[in-house]
mmCIF file of C-alpha atoms and ligand atoms in Angstrom:
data_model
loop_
_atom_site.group_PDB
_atom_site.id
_atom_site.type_symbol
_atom_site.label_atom_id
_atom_site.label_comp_id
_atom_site.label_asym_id
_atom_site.label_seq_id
_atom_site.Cartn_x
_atom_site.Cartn_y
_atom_site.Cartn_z
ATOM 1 C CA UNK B 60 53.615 96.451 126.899
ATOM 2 C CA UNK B 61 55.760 96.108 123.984
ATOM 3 C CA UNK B 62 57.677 92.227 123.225
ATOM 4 C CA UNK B 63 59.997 91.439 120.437
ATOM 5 C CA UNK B 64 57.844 88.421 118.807
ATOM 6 C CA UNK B 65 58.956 85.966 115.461
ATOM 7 C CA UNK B 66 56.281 83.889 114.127
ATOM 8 C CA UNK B 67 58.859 81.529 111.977
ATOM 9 C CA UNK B 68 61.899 80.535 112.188
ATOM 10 C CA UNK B 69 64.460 81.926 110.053
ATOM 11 C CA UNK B 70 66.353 85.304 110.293
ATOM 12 C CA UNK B 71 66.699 88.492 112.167
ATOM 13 C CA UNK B 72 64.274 89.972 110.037
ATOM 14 C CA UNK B 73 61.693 87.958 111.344
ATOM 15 C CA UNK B 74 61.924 89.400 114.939
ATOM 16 C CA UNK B 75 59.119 91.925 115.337
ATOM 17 C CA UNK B 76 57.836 95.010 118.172
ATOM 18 C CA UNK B 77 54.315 94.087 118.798
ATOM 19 C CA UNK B 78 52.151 95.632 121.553
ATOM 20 C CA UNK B 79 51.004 92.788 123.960
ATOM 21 C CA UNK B 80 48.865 92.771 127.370
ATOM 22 C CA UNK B 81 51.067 93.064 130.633
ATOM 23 C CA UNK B 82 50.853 90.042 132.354
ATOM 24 C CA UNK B 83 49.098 89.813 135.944
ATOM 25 C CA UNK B 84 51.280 87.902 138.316
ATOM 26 C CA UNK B 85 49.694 84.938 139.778
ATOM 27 C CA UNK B 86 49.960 83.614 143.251
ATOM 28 C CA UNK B 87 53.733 82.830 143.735
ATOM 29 C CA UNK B 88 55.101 85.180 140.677
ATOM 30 C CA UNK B 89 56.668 87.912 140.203
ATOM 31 C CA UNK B 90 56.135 91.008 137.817
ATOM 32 C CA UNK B 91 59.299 92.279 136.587
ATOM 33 C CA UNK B 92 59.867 95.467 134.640
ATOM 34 C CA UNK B 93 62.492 94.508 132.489
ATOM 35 C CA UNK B 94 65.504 97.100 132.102
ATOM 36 C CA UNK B 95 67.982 95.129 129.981
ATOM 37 C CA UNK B 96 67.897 91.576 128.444
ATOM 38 C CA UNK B 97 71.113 90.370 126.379
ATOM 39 C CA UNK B 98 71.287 88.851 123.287
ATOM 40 C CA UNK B 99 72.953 85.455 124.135
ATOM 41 C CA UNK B 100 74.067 82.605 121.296
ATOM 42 C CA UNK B 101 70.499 80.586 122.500
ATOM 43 C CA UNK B 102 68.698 83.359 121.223
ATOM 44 C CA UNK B 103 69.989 83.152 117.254
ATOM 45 C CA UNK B 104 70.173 79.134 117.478
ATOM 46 C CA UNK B 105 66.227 78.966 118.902
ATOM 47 C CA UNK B 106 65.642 82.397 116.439
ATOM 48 C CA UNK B 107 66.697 79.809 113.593
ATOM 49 C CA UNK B 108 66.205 76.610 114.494
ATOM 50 C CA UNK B 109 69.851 75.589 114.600
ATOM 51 C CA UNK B 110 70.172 72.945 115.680
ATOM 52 C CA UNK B 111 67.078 70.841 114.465
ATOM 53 C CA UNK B 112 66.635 69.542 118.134
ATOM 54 C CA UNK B 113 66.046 73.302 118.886
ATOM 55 C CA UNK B 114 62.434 72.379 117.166
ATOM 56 C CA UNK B 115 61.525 69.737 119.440
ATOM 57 C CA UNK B 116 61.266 72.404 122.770
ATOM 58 C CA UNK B 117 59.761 75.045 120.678
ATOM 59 C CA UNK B 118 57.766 73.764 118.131
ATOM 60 C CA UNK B 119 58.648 71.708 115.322
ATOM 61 C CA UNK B 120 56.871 73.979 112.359
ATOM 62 C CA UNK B 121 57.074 76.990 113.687
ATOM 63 C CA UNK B 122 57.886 78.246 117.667
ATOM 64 C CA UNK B 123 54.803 77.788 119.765
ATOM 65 C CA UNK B 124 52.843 80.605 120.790
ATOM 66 C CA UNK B 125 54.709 80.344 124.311
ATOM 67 C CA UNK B 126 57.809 80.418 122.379
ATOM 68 C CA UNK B 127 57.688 83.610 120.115
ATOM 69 C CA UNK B 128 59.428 85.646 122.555
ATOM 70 C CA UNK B 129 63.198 85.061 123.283
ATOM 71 C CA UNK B 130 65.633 86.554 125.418
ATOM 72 C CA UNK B 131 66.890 84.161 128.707
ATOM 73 C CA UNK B 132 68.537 86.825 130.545
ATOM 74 C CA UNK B 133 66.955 90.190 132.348
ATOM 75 C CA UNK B 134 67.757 92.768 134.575
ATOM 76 C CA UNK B 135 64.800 94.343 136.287
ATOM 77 C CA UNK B 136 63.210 96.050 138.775
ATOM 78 C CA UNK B 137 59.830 94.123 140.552
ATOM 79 C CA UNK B 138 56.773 95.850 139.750
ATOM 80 C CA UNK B 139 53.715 93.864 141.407
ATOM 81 C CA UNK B 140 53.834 90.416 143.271
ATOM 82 C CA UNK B 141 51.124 87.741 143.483
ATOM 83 C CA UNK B 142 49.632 86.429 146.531
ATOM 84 C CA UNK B 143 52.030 84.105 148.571
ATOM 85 C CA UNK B 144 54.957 86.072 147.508
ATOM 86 C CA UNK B 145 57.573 86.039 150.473
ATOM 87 C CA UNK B 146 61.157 86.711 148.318
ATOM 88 C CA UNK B 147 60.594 89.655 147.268
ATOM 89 C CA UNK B 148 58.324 93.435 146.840
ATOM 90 C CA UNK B 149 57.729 95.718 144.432
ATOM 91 C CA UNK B 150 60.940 97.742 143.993
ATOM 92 C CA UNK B 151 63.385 95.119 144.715
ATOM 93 C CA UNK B 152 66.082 95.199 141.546
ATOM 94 C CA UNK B 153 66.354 92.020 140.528
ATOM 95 C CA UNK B 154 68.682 89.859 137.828
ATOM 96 C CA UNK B 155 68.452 86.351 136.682
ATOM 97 C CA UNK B 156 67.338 84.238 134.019
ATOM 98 C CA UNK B 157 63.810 82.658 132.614
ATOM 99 C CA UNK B 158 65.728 79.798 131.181
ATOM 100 C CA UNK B 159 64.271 77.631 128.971
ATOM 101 C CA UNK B 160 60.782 79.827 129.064
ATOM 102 C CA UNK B 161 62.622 82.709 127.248
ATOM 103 C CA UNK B 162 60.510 85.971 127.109
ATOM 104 C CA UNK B 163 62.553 88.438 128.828
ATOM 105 C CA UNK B 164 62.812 90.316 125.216
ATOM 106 C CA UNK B 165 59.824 91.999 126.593
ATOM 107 C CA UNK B 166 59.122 95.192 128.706
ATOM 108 C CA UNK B 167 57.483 92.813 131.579
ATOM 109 C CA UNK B 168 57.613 89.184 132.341
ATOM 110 C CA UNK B 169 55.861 87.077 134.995
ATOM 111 C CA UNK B 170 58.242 84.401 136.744
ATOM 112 C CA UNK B 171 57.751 81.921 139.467
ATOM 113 C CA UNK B 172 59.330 83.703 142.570
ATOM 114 C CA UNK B 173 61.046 80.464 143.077
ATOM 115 C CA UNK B 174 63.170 81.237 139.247
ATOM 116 C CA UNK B 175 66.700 81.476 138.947
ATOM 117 C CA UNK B 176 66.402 85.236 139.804
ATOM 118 C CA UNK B 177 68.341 86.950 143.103
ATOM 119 C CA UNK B 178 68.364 90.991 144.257
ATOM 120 C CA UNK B 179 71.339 93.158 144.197
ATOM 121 C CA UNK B 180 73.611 94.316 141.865
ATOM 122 C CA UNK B 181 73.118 97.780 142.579
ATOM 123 C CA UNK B 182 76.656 99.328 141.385
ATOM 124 C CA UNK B 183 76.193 97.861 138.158
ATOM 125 C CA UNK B 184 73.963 99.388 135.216
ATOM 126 C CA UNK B 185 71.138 96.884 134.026
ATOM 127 C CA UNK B 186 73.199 96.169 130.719
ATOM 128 C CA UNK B 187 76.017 94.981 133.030
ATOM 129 C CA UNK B 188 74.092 92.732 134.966
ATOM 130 C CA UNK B 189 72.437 91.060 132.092
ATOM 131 C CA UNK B 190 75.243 90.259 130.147
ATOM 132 C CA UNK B 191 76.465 87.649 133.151
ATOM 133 C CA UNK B 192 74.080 84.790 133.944
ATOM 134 C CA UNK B 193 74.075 83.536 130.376
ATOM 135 C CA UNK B 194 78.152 82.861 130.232
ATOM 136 C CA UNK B 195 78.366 81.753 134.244
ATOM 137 C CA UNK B 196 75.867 80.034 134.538
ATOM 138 C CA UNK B 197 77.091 77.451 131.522
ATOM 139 C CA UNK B 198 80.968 77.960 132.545
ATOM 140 C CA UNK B 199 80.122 77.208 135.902
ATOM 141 C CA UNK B 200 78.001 74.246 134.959
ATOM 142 C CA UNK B 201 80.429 72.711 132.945
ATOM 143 C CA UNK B 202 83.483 73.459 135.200
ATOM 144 C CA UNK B 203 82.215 72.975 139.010
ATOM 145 C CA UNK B 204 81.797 69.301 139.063
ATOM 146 C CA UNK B 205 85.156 68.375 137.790
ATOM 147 C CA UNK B 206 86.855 69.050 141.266
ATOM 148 C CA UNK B 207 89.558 71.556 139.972
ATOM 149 C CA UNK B 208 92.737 71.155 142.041
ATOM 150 C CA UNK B 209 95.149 74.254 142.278
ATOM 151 C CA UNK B 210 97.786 75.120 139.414
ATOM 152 C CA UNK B 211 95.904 72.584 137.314
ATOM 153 C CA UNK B 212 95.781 73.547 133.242
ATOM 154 C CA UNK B 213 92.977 74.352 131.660
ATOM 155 C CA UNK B 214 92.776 75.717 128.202
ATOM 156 C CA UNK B 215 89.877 77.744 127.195
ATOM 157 C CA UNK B 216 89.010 77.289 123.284
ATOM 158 C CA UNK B 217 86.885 80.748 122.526
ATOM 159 C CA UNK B 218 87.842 82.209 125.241
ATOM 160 C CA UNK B 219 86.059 86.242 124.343
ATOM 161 C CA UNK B 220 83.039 84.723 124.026
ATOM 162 C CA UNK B 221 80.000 85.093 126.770
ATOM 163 C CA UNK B 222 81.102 81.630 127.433
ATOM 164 C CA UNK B 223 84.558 81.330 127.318
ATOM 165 C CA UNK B 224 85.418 84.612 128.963
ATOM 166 C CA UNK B 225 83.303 83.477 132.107
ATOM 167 C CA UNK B 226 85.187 80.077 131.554
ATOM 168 C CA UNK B 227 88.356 82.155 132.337
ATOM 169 C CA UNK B 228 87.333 84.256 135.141
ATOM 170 C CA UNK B 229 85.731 81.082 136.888
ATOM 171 C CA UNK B 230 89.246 78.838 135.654
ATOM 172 C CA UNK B 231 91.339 81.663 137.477
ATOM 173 C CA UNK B 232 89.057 82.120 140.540
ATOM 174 C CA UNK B 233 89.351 78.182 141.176
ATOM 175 C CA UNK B 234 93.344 78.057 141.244
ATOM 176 C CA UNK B 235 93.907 76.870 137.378
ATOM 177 C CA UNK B 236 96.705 77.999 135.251
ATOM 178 C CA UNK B 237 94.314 79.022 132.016
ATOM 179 C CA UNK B 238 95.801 79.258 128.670
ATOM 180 C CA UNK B 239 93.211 80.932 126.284
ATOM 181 C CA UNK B 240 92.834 80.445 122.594
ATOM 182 C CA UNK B 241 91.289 83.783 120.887
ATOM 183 C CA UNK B 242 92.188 86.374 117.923
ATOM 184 C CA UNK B 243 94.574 88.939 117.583
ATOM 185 C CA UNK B 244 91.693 91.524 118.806
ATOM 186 C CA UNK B 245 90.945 89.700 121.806
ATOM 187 C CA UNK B 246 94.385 89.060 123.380
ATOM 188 C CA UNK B 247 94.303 92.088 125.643
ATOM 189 C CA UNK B 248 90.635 91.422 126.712
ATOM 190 C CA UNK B 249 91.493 87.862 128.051
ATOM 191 C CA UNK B 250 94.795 89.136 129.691
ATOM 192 C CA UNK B 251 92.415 91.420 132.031
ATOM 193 C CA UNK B 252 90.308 88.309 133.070
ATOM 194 C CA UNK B 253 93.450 86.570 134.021
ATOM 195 C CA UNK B 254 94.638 84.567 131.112
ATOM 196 C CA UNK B 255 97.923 83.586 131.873
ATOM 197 C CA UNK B 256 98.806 82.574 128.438
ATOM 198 C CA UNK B 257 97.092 83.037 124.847
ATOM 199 C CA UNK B 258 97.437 81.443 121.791
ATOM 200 C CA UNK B 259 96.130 83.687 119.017
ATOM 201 C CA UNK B 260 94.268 81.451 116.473
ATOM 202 C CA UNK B 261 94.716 83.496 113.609
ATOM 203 C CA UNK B 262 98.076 83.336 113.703
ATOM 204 C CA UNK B 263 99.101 79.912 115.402
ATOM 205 C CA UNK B 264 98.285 76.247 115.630
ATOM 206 C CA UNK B 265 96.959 74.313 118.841
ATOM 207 C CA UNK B 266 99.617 71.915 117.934
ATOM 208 C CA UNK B 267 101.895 75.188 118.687
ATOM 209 C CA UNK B 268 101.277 74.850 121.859
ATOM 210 C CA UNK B 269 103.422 71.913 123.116
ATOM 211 C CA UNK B 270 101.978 71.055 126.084
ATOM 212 C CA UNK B 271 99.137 69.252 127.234
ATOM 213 C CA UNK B 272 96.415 70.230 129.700
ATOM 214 C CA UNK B 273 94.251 69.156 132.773
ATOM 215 C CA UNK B 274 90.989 70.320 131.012
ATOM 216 C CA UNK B 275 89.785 71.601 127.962
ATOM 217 C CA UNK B 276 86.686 73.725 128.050
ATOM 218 C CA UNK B 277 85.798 74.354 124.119
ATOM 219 C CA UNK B 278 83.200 76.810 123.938
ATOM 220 C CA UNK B 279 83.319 76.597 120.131
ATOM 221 C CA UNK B 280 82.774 74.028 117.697
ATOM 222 C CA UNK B 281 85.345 75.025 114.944
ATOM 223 C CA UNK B 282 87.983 72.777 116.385
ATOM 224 C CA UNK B 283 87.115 68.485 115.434
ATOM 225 C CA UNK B 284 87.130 66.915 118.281
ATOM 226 C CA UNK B 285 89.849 64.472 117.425
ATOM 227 C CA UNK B 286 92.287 67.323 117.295
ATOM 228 C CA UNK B 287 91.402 67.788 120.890
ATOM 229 C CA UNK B 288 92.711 65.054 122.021
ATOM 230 C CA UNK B 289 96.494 64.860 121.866
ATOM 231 C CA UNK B 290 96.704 68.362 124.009
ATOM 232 C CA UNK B 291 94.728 66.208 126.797
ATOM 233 C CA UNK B 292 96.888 65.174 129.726
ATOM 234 C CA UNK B 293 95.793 61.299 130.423
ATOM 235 C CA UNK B 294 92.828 61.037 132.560
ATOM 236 C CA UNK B 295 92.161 64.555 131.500
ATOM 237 C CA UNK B 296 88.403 65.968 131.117
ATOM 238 C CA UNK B 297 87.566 67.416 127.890
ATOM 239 C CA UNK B 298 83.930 69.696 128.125
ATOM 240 C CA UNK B 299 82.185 69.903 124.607
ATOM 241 C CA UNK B 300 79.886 72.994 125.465
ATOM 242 C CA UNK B 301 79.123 73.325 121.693
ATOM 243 C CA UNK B 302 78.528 69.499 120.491
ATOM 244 C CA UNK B 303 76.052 68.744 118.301
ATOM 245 C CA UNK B 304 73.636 65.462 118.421
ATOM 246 C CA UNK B 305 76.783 63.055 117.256
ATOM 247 C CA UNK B 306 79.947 64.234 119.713
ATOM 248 C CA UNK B 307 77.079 63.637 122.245
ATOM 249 C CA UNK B 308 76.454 60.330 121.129
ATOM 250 C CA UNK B 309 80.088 59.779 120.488
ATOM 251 C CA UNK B 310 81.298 61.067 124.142
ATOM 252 C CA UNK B 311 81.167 58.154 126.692
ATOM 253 C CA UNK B 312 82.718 55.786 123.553
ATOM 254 C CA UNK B 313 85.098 59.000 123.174
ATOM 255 C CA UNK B 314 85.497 58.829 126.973
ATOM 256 C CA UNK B 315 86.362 55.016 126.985
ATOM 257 C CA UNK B 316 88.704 54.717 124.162
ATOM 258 C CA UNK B 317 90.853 58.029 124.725
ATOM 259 C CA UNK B 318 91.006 57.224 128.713
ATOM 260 C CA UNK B 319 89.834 60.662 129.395
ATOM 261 C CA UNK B 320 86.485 62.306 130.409
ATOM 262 C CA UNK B 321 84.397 64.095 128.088
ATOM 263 C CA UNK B 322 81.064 66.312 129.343
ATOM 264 C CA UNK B 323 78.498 67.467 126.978
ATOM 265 C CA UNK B 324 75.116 68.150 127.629
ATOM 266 C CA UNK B 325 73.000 71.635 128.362
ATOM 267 C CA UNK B 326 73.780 73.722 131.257
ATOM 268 C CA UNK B 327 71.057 74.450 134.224
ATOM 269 C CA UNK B 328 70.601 76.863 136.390
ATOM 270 C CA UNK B 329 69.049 77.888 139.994
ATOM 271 C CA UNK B 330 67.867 80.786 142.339
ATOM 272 C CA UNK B 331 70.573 79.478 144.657
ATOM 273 C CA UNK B 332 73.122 79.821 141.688
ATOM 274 C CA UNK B 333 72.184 83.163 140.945
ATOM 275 C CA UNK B 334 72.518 84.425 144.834
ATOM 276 C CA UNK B 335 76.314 82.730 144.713
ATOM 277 C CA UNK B 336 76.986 84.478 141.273
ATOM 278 C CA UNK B 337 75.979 88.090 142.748
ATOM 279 C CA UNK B 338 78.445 86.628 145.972
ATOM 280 C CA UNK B 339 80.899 86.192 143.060
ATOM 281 C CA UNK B 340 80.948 89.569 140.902
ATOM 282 C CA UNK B 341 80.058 91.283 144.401
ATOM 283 C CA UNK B 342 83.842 90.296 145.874
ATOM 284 C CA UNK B 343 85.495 91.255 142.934
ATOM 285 C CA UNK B 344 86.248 87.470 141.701
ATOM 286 C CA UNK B 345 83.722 88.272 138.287
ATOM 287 C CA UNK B 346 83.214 90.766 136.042
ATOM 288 C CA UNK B 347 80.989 91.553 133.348
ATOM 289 C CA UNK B 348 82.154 91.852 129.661
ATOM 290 C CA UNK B 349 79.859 93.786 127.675
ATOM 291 C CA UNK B 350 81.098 94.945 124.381
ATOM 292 C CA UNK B 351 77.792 96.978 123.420
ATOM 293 C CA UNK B 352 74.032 97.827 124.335
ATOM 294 C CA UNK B 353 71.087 98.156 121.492
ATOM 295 C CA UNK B 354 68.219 99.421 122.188
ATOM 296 C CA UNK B 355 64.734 97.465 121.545
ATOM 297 C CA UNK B 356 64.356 98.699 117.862
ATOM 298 C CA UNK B 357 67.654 97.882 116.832
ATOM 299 C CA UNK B 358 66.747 93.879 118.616
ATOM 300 C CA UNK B 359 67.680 92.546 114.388
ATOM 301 C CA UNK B 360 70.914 94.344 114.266
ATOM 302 C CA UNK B 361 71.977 92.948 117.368
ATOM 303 C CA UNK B 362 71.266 89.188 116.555
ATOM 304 C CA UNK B 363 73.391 89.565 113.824
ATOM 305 C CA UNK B 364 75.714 91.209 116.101
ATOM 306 C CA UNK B 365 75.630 87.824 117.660
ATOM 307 C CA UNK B 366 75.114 85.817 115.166
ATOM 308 C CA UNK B 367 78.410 86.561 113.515
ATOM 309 C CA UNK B 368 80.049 84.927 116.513
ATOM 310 C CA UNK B 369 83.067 87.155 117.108
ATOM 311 C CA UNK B 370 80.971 88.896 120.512
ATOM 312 C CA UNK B 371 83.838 90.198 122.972
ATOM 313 C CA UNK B 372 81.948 88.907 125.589
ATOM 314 C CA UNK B 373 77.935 89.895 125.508
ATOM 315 C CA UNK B 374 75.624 92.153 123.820
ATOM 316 C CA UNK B 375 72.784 94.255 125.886
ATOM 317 C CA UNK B 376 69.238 94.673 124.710
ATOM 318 C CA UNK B 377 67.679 98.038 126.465
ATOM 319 C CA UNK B 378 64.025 97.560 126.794
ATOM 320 C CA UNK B 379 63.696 101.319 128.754
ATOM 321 C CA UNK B 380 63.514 104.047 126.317
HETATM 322 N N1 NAP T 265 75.643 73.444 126.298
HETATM 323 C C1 NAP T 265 75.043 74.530 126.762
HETATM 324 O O1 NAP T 265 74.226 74.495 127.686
HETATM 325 C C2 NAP T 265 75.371 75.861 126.134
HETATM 326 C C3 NAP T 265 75.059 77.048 126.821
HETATM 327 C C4 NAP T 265 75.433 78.262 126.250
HETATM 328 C C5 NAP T 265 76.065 78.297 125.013
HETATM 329 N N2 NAP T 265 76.310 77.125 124.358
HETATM 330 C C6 NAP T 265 77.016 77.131 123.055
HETATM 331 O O2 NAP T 265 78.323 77.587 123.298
HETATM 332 C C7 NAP T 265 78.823 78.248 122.142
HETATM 333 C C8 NAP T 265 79.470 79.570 122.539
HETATM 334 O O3 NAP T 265 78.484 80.436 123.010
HETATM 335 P P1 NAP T 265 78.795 81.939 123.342
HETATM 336 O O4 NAP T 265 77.514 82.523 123.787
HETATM 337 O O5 NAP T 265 79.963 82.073 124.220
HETATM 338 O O6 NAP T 265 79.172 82.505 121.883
HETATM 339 P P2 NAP T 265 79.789 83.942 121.508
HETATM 340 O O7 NAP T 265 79.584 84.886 122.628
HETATM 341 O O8 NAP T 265 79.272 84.275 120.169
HETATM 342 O O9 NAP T 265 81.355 83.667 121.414
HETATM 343 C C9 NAP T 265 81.936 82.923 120.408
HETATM 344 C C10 NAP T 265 83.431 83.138 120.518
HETATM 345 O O10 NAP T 265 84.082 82.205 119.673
HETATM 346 C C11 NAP T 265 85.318 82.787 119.269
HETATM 347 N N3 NAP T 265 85.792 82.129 118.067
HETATM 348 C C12 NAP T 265 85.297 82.201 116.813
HETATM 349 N N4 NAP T 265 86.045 81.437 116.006
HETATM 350 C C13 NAP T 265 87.019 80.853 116.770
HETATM 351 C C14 NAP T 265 88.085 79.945 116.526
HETATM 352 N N5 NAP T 265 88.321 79.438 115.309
HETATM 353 N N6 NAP T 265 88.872 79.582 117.558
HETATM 354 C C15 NAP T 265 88.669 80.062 118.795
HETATM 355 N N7 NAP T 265 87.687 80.930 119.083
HETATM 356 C C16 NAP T 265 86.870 81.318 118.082
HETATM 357 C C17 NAP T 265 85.003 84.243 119.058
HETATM 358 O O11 NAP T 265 86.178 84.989 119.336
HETATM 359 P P3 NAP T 265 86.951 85.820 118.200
HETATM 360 O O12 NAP T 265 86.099 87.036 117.944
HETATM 361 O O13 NAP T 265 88.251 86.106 118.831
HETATM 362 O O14 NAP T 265 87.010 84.934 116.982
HETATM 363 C C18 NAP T 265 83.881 84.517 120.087
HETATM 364 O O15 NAP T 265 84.360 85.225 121.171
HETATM 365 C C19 NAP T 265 77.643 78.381 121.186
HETATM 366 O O16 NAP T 265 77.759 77.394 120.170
HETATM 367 C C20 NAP T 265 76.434 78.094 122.043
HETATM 368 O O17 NAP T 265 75.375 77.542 121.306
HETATM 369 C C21 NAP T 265 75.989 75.912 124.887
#
């Protein structure tokens, strides 16, 4: 089978084809044959090391030889099954996430049939389906536990991102009021997930916006976090989903001093998740945002696609010629 393998961290260019056994599914995994991976923001930060930390999962010299294929994301089709294998059967389309593990840049991948992986998704192309677990499952991470009421405001700082747009969709589909900060080219895009008001950052302040808000979900790290604070309602929740090492640190201090609550940390995921997202995008209340598909030769291209951090949305890696 053919992977997409880098040997040291650094650029795009170091992302390689390489020919590679097909793994033999052990008991309790699956084989899937991948169809479509994404390329997510995780996959340039581990692809570069950035952040440092990124060294201590995946090798602190270079990435481990269990590490030298990325890609968290697939859409697939189930070719083989272990032994104890009671989920699923070869020909079940499946969509999901390794995590962590990485390695769905790859034509096949063996995963625990217990992984954050569900069936379904029929009516949408394997592009489609990949570009959603990435963004939900952080949005809905970050924005579940903090008991959303009805009409409540929540502004969404990045909001065309893979990130911020699910942060949207979710925002509307629990009852909030969103307000969503983007650029000129993006305005329209948020509109169709719901936004019910944008601020265009390229040609207005946050301090233009003159009011202050029940959450802020800041999927992007361009904005201090001190300038955060005075468009917080009291008691408000402010989610960091981009802070480095020292807002981390600085958070429950943060927390304390402003009288507010602020979440940082790195989003998780389950098979249970993934069966409620499909419930999700399968009533109408999600929908994917994929701006383009690459196929496996152009994988370099695409990271700088994402890389560049303007994505409307997510980016598709086709692994089926
Ligand atoms: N904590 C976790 O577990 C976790 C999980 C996933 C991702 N993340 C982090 O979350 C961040 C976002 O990830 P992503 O995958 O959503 O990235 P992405 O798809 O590349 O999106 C970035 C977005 O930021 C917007 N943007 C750029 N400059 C901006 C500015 N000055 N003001 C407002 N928006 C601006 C861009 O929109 P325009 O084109 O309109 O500029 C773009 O849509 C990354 O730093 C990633 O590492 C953390």
């Amino acid at each position: 089978m053919r992977v997409i393998e880098f040997h040291k961290y650094g650029s795009a260019d170091e992302l390689k084809i390489v020919e590679r056994p097909r793994p033999v599914p052990g008991p309790g995994e699956v084989l899937i044959r991948i169809h479509a991976s994404a390329v997510n923001s995780g996959d340039w930060r581990v692809r570069k090391a950035d952040p440092f930390l990124v060294r201590l999962f995946f090798g602190l010299r270079r990435p481990r030889a269990a590490a030298r294929v990325l890609g968290s994301v697939l859409s697939g089709v189930v070719a083989e099954t272990g032994t104890d294998v009671h989920r699923f059967q070869p020909g079940d389309r499946v969509f999901g996430m390794s995590d962590l593990a990485m390695g769905c840049h790859a034509e096949y991948i063996c995963l625990p049939e217990n992984a954050p992986i569900t069936t379904g998704l029929e009516s949408l192309s394997h592009a489609e389906a990949a570009s959603i677990p990435f963004g939900l499952h952080t949005a809905h991470h970050f924005l579940t536990p903090l008991s959303l009421q009805q009409g409540n405001r929540l502004l969404v700082l990045g909001a065309s991102g893979a990130v911020g747009s699910a942060a949207v969709q979710l925002g509307k589909s629990l009852g909030c009021a969103v307000t969503a900060v983007t650029s000129t080219a993006n305005i329209e895009l948020v509109q169709s997930l719901g936004a019910d008001q944008v601020l265009d950052y390229t040609r207005r302040s946050l301090a233009d916006l003159k009011q202050s808000f029940d959450v802020i979900f800041a999927s992007v790290d361009h904005y201090p976090v001190s300038s955060l604070r005075p468009l917080l309602k009291p008691g408000g929740q402010l989610v960091l989903v981009s802070a480095g090492i020292k807002d981390m640190l600085l958070a429950p201090l943060r927390s304390l001093i402003w009288k507010c609550q602020i979440h940082t940390g790195v989003a998780a995921v389950s098979q249970e998740l993934m069966t409620q997202f499909r419930g999700l995008i399968e009533t109408g209340s999600f929908k994917p945002v994929l701006e383009k598909s690459y196929p496996m030769h152009a994988v370099a291209e695409a990271h700088r696609h994402a890389e560049r951090g303007h994505k409307k949305g997510n980016i598709a890696l086709c692994l089926v010629d």
